[in-house]
Coordinates of C-alpha atoms in Angstrom, one line a residue:
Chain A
X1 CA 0.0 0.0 0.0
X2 CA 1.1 3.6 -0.9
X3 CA 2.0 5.2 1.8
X4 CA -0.7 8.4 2.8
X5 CA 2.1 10.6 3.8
X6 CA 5.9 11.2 4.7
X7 CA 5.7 13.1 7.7
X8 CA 3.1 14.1 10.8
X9 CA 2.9 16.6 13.0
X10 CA 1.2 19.1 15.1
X11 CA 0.4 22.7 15.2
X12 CA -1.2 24.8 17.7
X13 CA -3.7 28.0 17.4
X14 CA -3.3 30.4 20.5
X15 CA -4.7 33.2 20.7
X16 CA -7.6 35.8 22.8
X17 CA -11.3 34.8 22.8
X18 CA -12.7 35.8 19.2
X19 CA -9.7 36.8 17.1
X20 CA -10.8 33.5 15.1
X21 CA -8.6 30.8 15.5
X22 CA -11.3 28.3 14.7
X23 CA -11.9 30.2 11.5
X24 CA -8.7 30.4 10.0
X25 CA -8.3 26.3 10.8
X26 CA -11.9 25.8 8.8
X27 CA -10.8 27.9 5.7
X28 CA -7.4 25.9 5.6
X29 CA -9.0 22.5 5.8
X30 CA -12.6 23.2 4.6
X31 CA -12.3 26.0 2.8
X32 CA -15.5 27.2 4.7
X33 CA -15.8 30.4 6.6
X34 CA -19.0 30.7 8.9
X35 CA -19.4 34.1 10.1
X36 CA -21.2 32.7 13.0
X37 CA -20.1 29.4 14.6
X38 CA -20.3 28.4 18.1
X39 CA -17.4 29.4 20.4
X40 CA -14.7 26.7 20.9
X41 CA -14.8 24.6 24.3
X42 CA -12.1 23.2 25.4
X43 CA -9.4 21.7 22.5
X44 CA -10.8 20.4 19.6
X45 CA -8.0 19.8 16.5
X46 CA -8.5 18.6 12.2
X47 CA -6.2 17.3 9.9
X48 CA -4.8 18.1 6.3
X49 CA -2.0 17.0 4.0
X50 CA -0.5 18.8 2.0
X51 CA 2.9 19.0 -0.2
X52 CA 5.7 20.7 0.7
X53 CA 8.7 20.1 -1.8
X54 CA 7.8 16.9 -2.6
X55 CA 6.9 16.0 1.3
X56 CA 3.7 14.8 2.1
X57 CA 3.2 16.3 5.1
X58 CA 0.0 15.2 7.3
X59 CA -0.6 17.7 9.6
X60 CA -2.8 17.9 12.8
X61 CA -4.0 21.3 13.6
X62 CA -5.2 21.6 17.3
X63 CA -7.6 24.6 17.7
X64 CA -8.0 25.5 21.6
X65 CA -10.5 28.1 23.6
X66 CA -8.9 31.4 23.7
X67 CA -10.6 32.3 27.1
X68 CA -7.8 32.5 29.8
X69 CA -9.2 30.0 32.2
X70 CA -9.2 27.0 29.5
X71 CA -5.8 27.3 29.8
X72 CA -5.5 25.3 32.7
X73 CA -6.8 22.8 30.1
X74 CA -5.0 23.8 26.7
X75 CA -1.5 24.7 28.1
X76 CA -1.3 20.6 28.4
X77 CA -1.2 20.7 24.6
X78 CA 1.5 22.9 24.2
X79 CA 4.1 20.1 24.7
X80 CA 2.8 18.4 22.2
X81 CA 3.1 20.9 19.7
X82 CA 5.9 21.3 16.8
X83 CA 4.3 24.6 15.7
X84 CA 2.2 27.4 16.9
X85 CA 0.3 30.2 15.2
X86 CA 0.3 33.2 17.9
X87 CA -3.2 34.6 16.5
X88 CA -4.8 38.7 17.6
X89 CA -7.3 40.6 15.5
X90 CA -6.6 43.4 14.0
X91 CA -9.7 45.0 15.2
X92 CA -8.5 44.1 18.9
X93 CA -5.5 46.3 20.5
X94 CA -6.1 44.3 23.2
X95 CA -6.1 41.2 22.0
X96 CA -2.5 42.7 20.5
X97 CA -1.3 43.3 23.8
X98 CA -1.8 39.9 25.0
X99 CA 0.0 38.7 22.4
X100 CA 3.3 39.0 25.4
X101 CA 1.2 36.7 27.1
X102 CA 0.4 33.9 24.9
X103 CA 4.5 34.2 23.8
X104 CA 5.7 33.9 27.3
X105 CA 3.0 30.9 28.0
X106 CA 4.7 29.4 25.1
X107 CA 8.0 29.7 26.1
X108 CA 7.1 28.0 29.5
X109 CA 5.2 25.3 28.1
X110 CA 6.0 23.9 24.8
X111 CA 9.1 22.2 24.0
X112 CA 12.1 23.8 23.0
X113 CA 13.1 24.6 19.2
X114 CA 9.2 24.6 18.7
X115 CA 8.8 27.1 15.3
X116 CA 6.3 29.9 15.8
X117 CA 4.5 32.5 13.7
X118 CA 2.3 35.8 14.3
X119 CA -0.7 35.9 12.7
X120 CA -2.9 39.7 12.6
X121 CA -6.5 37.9 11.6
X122 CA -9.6 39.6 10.1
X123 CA -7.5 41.6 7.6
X124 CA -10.7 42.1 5.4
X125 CA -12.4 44.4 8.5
X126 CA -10.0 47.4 7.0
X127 CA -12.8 50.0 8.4
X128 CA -12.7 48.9 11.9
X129 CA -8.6 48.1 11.9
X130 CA -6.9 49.1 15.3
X131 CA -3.6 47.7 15.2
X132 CA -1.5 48.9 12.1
X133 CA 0.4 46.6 10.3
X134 CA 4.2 47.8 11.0
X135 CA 3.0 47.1 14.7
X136 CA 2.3 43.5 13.5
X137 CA 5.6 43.3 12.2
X138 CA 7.4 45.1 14.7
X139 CA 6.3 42.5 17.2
X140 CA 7.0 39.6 14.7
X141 CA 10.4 40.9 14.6
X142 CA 11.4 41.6 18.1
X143 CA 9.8 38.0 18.8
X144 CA 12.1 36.5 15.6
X145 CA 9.0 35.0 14.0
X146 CA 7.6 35.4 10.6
X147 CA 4.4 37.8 10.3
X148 CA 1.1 37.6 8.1
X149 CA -2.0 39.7 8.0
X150 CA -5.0 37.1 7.2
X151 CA -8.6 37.0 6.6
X152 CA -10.1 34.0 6.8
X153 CA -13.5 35.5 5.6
X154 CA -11.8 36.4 2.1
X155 CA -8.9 33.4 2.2
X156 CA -6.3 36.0 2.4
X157 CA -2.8 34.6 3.2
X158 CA -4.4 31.6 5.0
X159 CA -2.6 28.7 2.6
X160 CA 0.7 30.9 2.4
X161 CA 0.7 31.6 6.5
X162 CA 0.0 27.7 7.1
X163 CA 2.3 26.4 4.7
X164 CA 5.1 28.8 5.8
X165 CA 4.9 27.2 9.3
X166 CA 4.9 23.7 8.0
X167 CA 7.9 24.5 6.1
X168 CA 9.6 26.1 9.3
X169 CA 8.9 22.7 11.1
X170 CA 10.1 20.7 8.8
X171 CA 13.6 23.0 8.2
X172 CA 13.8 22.7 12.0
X173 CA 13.6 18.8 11.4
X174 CA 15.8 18.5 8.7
X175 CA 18.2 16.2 10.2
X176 CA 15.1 14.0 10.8
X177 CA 14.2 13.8 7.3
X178 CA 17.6 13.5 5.5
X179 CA 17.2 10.3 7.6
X180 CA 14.0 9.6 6.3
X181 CA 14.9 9.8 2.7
X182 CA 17.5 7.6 3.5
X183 CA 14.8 5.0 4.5
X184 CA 11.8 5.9 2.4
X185 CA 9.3 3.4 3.4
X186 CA 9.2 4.4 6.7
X187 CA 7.0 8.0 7.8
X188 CA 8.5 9.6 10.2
X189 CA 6.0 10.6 13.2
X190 CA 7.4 14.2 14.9
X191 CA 4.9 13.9 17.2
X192 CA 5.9 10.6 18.7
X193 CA 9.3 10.8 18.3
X194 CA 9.4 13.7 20.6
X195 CA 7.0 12.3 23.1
X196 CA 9.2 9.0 23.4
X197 CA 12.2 11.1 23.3
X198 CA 11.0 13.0 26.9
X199 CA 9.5 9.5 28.4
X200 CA 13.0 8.2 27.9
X201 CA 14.2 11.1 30.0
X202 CA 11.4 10.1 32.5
X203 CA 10.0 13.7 32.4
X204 CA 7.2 12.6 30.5
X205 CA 3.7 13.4 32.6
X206 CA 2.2 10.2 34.4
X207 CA -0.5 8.7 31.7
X208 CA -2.7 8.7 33.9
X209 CA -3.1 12.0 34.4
X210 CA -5.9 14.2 33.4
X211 CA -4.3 16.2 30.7
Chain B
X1 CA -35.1 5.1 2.1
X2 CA -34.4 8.8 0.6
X3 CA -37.6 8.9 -0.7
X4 CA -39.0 8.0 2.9
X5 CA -36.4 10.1 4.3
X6 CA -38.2 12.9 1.8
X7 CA -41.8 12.4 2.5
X8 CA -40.6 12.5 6.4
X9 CA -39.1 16.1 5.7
X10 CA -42.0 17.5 4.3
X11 CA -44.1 16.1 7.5
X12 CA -41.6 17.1 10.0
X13 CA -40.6 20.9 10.9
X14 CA -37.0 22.1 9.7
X15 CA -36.9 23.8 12.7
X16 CA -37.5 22.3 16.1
X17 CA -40.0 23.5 18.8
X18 CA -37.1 24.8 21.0
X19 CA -36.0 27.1 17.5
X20 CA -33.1 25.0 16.5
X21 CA -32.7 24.3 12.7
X22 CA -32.2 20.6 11.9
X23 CA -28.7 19.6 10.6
X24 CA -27.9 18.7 7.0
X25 CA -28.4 15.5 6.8
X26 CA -30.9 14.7 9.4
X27 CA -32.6 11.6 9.6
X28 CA -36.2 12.8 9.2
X29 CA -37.3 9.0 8.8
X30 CA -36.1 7.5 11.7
X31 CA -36.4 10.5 13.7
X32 CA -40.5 10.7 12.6
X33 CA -40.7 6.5 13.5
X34 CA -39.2 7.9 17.3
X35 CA -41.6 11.0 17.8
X36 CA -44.6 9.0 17.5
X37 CA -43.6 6.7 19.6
X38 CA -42.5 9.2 21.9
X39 CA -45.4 10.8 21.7
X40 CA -47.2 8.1 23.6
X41 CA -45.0 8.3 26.1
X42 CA -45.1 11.9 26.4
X43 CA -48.9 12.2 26.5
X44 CA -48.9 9.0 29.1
X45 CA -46.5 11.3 31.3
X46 CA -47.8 14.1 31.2
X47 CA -51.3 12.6 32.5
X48 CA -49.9 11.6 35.4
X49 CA -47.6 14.7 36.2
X50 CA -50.8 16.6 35.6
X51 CA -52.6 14.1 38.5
X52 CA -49.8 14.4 40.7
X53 CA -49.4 18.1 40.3
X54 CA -53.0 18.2 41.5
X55 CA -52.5 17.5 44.4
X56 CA -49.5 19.3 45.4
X57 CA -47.3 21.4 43.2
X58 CA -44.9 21.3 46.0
X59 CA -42.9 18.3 44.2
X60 CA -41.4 17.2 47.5
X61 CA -38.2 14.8 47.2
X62 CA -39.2 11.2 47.9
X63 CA -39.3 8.3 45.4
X64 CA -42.1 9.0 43.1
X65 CA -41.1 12.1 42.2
X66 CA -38.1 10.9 41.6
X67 CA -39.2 7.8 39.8
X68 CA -41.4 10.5 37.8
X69 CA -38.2 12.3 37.1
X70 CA -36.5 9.8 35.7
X71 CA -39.0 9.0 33.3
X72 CA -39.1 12.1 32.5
X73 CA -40.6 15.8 32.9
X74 CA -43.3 17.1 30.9
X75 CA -42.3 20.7 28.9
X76 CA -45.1 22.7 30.8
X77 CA -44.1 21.1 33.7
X78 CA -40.4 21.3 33.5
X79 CA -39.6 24.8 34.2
X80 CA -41.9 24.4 37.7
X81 CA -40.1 21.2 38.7
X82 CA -36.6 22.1 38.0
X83 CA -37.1 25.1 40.0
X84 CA -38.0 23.3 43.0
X85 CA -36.4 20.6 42.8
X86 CA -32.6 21.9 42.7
X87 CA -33.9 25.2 45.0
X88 CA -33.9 27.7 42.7
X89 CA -37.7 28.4 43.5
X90 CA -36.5 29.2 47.3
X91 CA -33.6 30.9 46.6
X92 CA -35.9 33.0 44.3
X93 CA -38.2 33.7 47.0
X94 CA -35.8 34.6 49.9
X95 CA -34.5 37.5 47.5
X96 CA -36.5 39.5 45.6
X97 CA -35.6 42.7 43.4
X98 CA -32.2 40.9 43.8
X99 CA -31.8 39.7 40.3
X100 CA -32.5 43.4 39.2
X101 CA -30.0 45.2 41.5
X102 CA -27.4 42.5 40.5
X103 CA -28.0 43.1 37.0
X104 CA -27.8 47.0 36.9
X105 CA -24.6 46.8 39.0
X106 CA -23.2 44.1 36.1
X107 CA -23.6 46.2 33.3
X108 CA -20.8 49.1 34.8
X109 CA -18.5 46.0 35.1
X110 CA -17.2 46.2 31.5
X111 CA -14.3 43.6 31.3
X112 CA -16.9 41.1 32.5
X113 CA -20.1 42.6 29.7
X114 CA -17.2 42.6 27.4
X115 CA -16.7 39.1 27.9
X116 CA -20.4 38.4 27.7
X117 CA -21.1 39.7 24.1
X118 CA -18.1 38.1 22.7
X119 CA -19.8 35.0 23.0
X120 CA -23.5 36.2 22.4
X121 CA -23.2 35.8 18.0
X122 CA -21.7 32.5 19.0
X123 CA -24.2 31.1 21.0
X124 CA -26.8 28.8 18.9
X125 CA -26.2 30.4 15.7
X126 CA -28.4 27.1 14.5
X127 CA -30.9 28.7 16.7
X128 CA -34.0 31.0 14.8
X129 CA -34.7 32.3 18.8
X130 CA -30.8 33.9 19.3
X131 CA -30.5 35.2 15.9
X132 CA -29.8 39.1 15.9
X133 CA -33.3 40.0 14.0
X134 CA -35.2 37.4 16.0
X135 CA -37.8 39.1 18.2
X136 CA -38.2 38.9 20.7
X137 CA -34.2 38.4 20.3
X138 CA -32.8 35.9 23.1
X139 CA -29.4 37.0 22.8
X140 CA -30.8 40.1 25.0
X141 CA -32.0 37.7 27.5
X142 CA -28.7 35.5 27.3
X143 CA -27.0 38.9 27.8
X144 CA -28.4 40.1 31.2
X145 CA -28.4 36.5 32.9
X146 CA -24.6 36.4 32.2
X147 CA -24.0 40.0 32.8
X148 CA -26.4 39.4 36.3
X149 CA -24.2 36.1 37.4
X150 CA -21.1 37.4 36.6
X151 CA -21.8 40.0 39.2
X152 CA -23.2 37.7 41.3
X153 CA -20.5 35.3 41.2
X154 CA -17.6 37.5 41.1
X155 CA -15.5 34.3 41.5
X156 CA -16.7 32.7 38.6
X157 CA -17.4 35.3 36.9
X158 CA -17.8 34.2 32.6
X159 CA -16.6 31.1 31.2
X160 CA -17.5 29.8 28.1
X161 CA -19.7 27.3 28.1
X162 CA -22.4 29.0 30.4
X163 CA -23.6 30.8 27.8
X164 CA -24.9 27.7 26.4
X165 CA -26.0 26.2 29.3
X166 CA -27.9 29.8 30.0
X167 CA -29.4 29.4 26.5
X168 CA -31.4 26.2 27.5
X169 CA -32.4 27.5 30.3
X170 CA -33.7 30.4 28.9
X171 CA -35.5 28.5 26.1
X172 CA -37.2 26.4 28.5
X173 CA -38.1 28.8 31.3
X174 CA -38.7 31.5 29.0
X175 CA -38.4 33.5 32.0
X176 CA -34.7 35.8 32.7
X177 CA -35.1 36.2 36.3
X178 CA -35.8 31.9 36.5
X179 CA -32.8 30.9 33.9
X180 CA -30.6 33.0 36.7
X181 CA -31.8 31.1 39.6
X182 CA -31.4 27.8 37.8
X183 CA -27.9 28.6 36.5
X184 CA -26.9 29.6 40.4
X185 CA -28.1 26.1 41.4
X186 CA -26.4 24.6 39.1
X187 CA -23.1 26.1 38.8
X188 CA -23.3 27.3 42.9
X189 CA -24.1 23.8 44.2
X190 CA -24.9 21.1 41.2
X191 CA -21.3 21.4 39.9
X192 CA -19.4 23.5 42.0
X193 CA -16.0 24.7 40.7
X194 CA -16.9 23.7 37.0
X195 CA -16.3 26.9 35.5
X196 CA -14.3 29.2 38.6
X197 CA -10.6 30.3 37.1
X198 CA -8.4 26.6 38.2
X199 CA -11.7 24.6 36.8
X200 CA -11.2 22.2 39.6
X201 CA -14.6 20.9 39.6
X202 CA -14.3 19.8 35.9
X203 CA -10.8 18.3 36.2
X204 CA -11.4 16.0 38.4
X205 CA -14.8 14.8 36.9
X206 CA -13.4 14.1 33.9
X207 CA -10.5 12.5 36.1
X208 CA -12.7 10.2 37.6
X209 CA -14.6 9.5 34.3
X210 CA -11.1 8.0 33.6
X211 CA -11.0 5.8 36.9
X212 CA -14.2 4.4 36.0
X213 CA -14.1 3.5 32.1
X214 CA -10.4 2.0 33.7
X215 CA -13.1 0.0 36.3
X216 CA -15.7 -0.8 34.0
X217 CA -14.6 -0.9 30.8
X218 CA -10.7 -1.8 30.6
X219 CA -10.0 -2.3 27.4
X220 CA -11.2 1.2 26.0
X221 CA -9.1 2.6 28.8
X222 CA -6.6 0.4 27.8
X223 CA -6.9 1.8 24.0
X224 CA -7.2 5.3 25.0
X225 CA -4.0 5.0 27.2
X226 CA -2.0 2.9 24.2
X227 CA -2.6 6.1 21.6
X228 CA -2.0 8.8 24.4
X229 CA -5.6 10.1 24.1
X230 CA -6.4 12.8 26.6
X231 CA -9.4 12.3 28.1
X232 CA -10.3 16.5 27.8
X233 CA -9.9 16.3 24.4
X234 CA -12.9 13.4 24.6
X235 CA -15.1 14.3 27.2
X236 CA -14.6 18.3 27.8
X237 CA -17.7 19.1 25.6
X238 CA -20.0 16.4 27.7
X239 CA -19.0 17.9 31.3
X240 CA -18.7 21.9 30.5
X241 CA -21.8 22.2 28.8
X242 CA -23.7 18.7 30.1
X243 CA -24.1 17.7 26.8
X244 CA -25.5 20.4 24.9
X245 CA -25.2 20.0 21.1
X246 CA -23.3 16.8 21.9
X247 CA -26.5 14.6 22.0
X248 CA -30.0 15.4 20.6
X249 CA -31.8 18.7 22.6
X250 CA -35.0 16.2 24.2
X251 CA -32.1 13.7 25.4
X252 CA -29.9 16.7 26.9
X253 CA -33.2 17.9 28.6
X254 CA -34.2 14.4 30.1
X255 CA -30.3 14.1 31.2
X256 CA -30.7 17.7 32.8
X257 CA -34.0 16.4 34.8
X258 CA -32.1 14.2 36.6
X259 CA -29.4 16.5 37.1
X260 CA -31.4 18.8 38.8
X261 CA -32.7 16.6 41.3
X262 CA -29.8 13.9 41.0
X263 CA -27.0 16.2 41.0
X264 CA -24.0 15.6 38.8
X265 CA -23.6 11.5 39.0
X266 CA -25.9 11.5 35.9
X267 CA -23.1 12.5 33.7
X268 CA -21.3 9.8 34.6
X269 CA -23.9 7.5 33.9
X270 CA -25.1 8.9 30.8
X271 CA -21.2 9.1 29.6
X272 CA -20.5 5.4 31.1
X273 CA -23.1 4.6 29.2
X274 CA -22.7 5.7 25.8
X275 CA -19.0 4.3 26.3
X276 CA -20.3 1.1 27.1
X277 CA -22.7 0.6 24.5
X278 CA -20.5 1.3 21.6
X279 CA -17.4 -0.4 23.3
X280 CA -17.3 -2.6 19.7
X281 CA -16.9 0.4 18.0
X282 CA -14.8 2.5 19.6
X283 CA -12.1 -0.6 20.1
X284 CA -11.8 -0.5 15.8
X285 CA -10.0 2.7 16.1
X286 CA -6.3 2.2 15.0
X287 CA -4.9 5.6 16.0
X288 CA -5.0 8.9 17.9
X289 CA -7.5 11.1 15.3
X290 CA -9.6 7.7 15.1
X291 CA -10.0 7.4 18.6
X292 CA -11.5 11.2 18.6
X293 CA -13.7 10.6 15.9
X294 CA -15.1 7.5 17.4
X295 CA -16.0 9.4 20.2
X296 CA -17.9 12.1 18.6
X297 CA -19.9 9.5 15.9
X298 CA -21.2 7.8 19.3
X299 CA -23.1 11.0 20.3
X300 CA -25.2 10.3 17.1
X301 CA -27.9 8.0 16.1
X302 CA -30.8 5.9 17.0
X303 CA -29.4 5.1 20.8
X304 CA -29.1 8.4 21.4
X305 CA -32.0 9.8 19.6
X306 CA -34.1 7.5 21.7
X307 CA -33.8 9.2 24.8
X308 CA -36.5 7.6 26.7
X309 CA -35.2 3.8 26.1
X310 CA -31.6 5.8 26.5
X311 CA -32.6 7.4 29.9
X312 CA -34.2 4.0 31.0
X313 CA -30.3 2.0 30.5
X314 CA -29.0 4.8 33.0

């Protein structure tokens, strides 16, 4: 049997309540954009392949509830995580300032090396914008991450933002996958490899845990 | 079977009597061959409710009533019942003008009304009664019970989730100042710390959920433990809003009868039991995604659709 892809792994949307994390995921896997859709509970993730370079990259994108008290639930995914989206609205200052936040959360929880990008969503809502673009990138910058404007209403920059990050993960892999090409029957699983990499240092959460 | 599923749709209302539009791809069929069964049932019920309630609409604990519950509360009886059954109708009572005062002093507290509306556009969007042009429009109603519990639960103040679980009440009190008292019994003293900041409450339900499909049903604890499944990512849905738009709306409301006067063991049961029955089906799944979509297909169907034979396994 052919195989269904080369490589798996997992990315993460963070972000404030309402920028529209859960949107931006839809349009990349559905192409669907509902202007009204229930609020996220908890974590909730999808899945698309896609090619990158001749990769077949199977990717599982975890969408999580942007309200800071879910948290105490979603941070739990973070270590799981190979990439994450850091998402605000552009029509939210605040949820631009608490873009800090969500990158200091990250650097606590998720693993080290793990490739991020900032994404200003709702690009479209021109009329209503309160956080200019250069502040976007100024942030991006000081941060050392990559920086789109999106609209996931008109599927503006949402392939090119989510396909960047893939390729980031898999540059940051690339030892990984030289390896891989060596062998290329096998797929190589990110996700697992990292997890049994940290049980093998026994700092790997008891299974039976909640989380 | 389409064209039965076709002559169905034209018998059967698009949109139910609570205001929610069916899905695409909705069994009218099967769902019609249920309702008129159900209806039986229902009209049986509600003749003896309507005795019982003759006598005394004081719907004292004891084991008819509870018996009665079970099998299931009548709609123009519910709203009565689950007010005095989880104390909501006392509580009421002991404080009035306090739901007002509560409210007014809410609406100055902006980070928490700010918090509210977020969610308002994203509460039942499937639902004709909380659209924005809907009148009278629910999403005011939804709005002020929030905005009033906020305030008077500075501790939990908004989390996601209630504003669905304040959107059922609403549709089936149909009464603002009621849907408040019922959300304070349940999130005060039905499910305490299910939605304050550390989500305690929640946690370790969903903990012990784990302990007992590890008791009773080993090997899809076994499976769940093998792929690295968390059990949140399962079951967060069932516990923080008790099932709402998980299973069908008259099975979420005969689950929520018992939780008013049972308290909070009936999520366990109902989540033991859906677990249980489609143990077969859940063991196919060969890896982590699998696993997640087994356990969202088994919150569809006949088993669940039935809700009185469903409520009766429990």
């Amino acid at each position: 049997m052919a195989k269904q892809y080369d490589v798996l792994f997992r990315l993460l949307l963070i972000g404030d309540s309402g920028v529209g994390k859960t949107c931006l995921l839809c349009r990349f896997t559905d192409n669907e954009f509902h202007p009204s859709h229930i609020s996220t509970i908890g974590v909730d993730f999808k899945m698309k392949t896609i090619d990158v370079d001749g990769i077949k990259v199977r990717i599982q994108i975890w969408d999580t509830a942007g309200q800071e008290r879910y948290q105490t639930i979603t941070k739990q995914y973070y270590r799981r995580a190979q990439g994450i989206f850091l998402v605000y609205d552009i029509t939210s200052e605040r949820s631009y300032q608490h873009i800090m936040k969500w990158a200091s959360d990250v650097d606590e929880y998720a693993p080290d090396g793990v490739q991020k990008i900032l994404i200003g969503n709702k690009a479209d809502e021109e009329h209503k914008r309160q956080v200019g673009k250069h502040q976007g990138m100024k942030l991006a910058e000081e941060y050392g991450m990559d920086f789109y404007e999106t609209s996931a209403c008109t599927n503006y920059n949402i392939k090119e933002s989510f396909t960047r990050l893939t390729e980031l993960v898999l540059m940051a892999h690339r030892k990984e996958l030289d390896g891989l090409r060596l062998a290329s029957n096998d797929e190589l699983n990110l996700a697992e490899l990292e997890e049994d990499g940290r049980k093998a240092d026994g700092t790997a959460n008891s299974k039976s845990c909640w989380c | 079977m389409d064209t039965n599923n076709d002559t169905a749709k034209d018998r059967i209302s698009r949109i139910d009597s609570y205001g929610f539009e069916r899905p695409d791809g909705f069994d009218y069929a099967s769902y019609e061959d249920f309702y008129s069964r159900y209806m039986t049932v229902l009209t049986r019920r509600a003749m003896k409710w309507s005795k019982m309630m003759q006598k005394s609409t004081a719907v004292e604990k004891g084991i008819k009533v509870k018996r009665y519950i079970r099998k299931g509360i009548p709609d123009e009886h519910r709203p009565h019942v689950w007010m005095m059954v989880s104390g909501a109708q006392a509580q009421m009572e002991t404080n009035p003008g306090y739901y007002h005062s509560v409210l007014l002093e809410g609406q100055k507290n902006t980070k928490l009304v700010d918090a509210v509306v977020t969610d308002l556009n994203r509460t039942f969007p499937d639902n004709v009664k909380f659209r924005k042009n809907a009148s009278p429009c629910l999403q005011l109603t939804l709005h002020n019970v929030l905005v009033a519990y906020g305030q008077h639960n500075k501790t939990v103040g908004y989390c996601q989730g209630m504003n669905f679980i304040t959107g059922i009440l609403i549709l089936v009190t149909k009464d603002e100042e009621k849907a408040f008292w019922l959300l304070d019994a349940l999130l005060g003293r039905i499910l305490p710390d299910y939605y304050s900041p550390e989500m305690m409450g929640l946690k370790t339900d969903q903990e012990v959920l784990g302990v007992l499909v590890k008791m009773k049903i080993p090997a899809v604890a076994e499976l769940i433990d093998r792929h690295d499944v968390m059990w949140t990512l399962l079951v967060s849905r069932w516990f923080i809003c008790l099932f709402i738009d998980v299973l069908p709306i008259e099975t979420v409301l005969r689950i929520w009868d018992c939780l008013f006067y049972e308290g909070s063991k009936i999520l366990f049961r109902v989540a033991l039991t859906l677990i249980k029955q489609y143990q077969a089906y859940i063991l196919e799944a060969k890896n982590f995604p699998d696993v997640c979509d087994k356990f969202k297909d088994i919150t569809k169907g006949k088993f669940v659709t039935e809700c009185h034979l469903f409520m009766q396994v429990q």
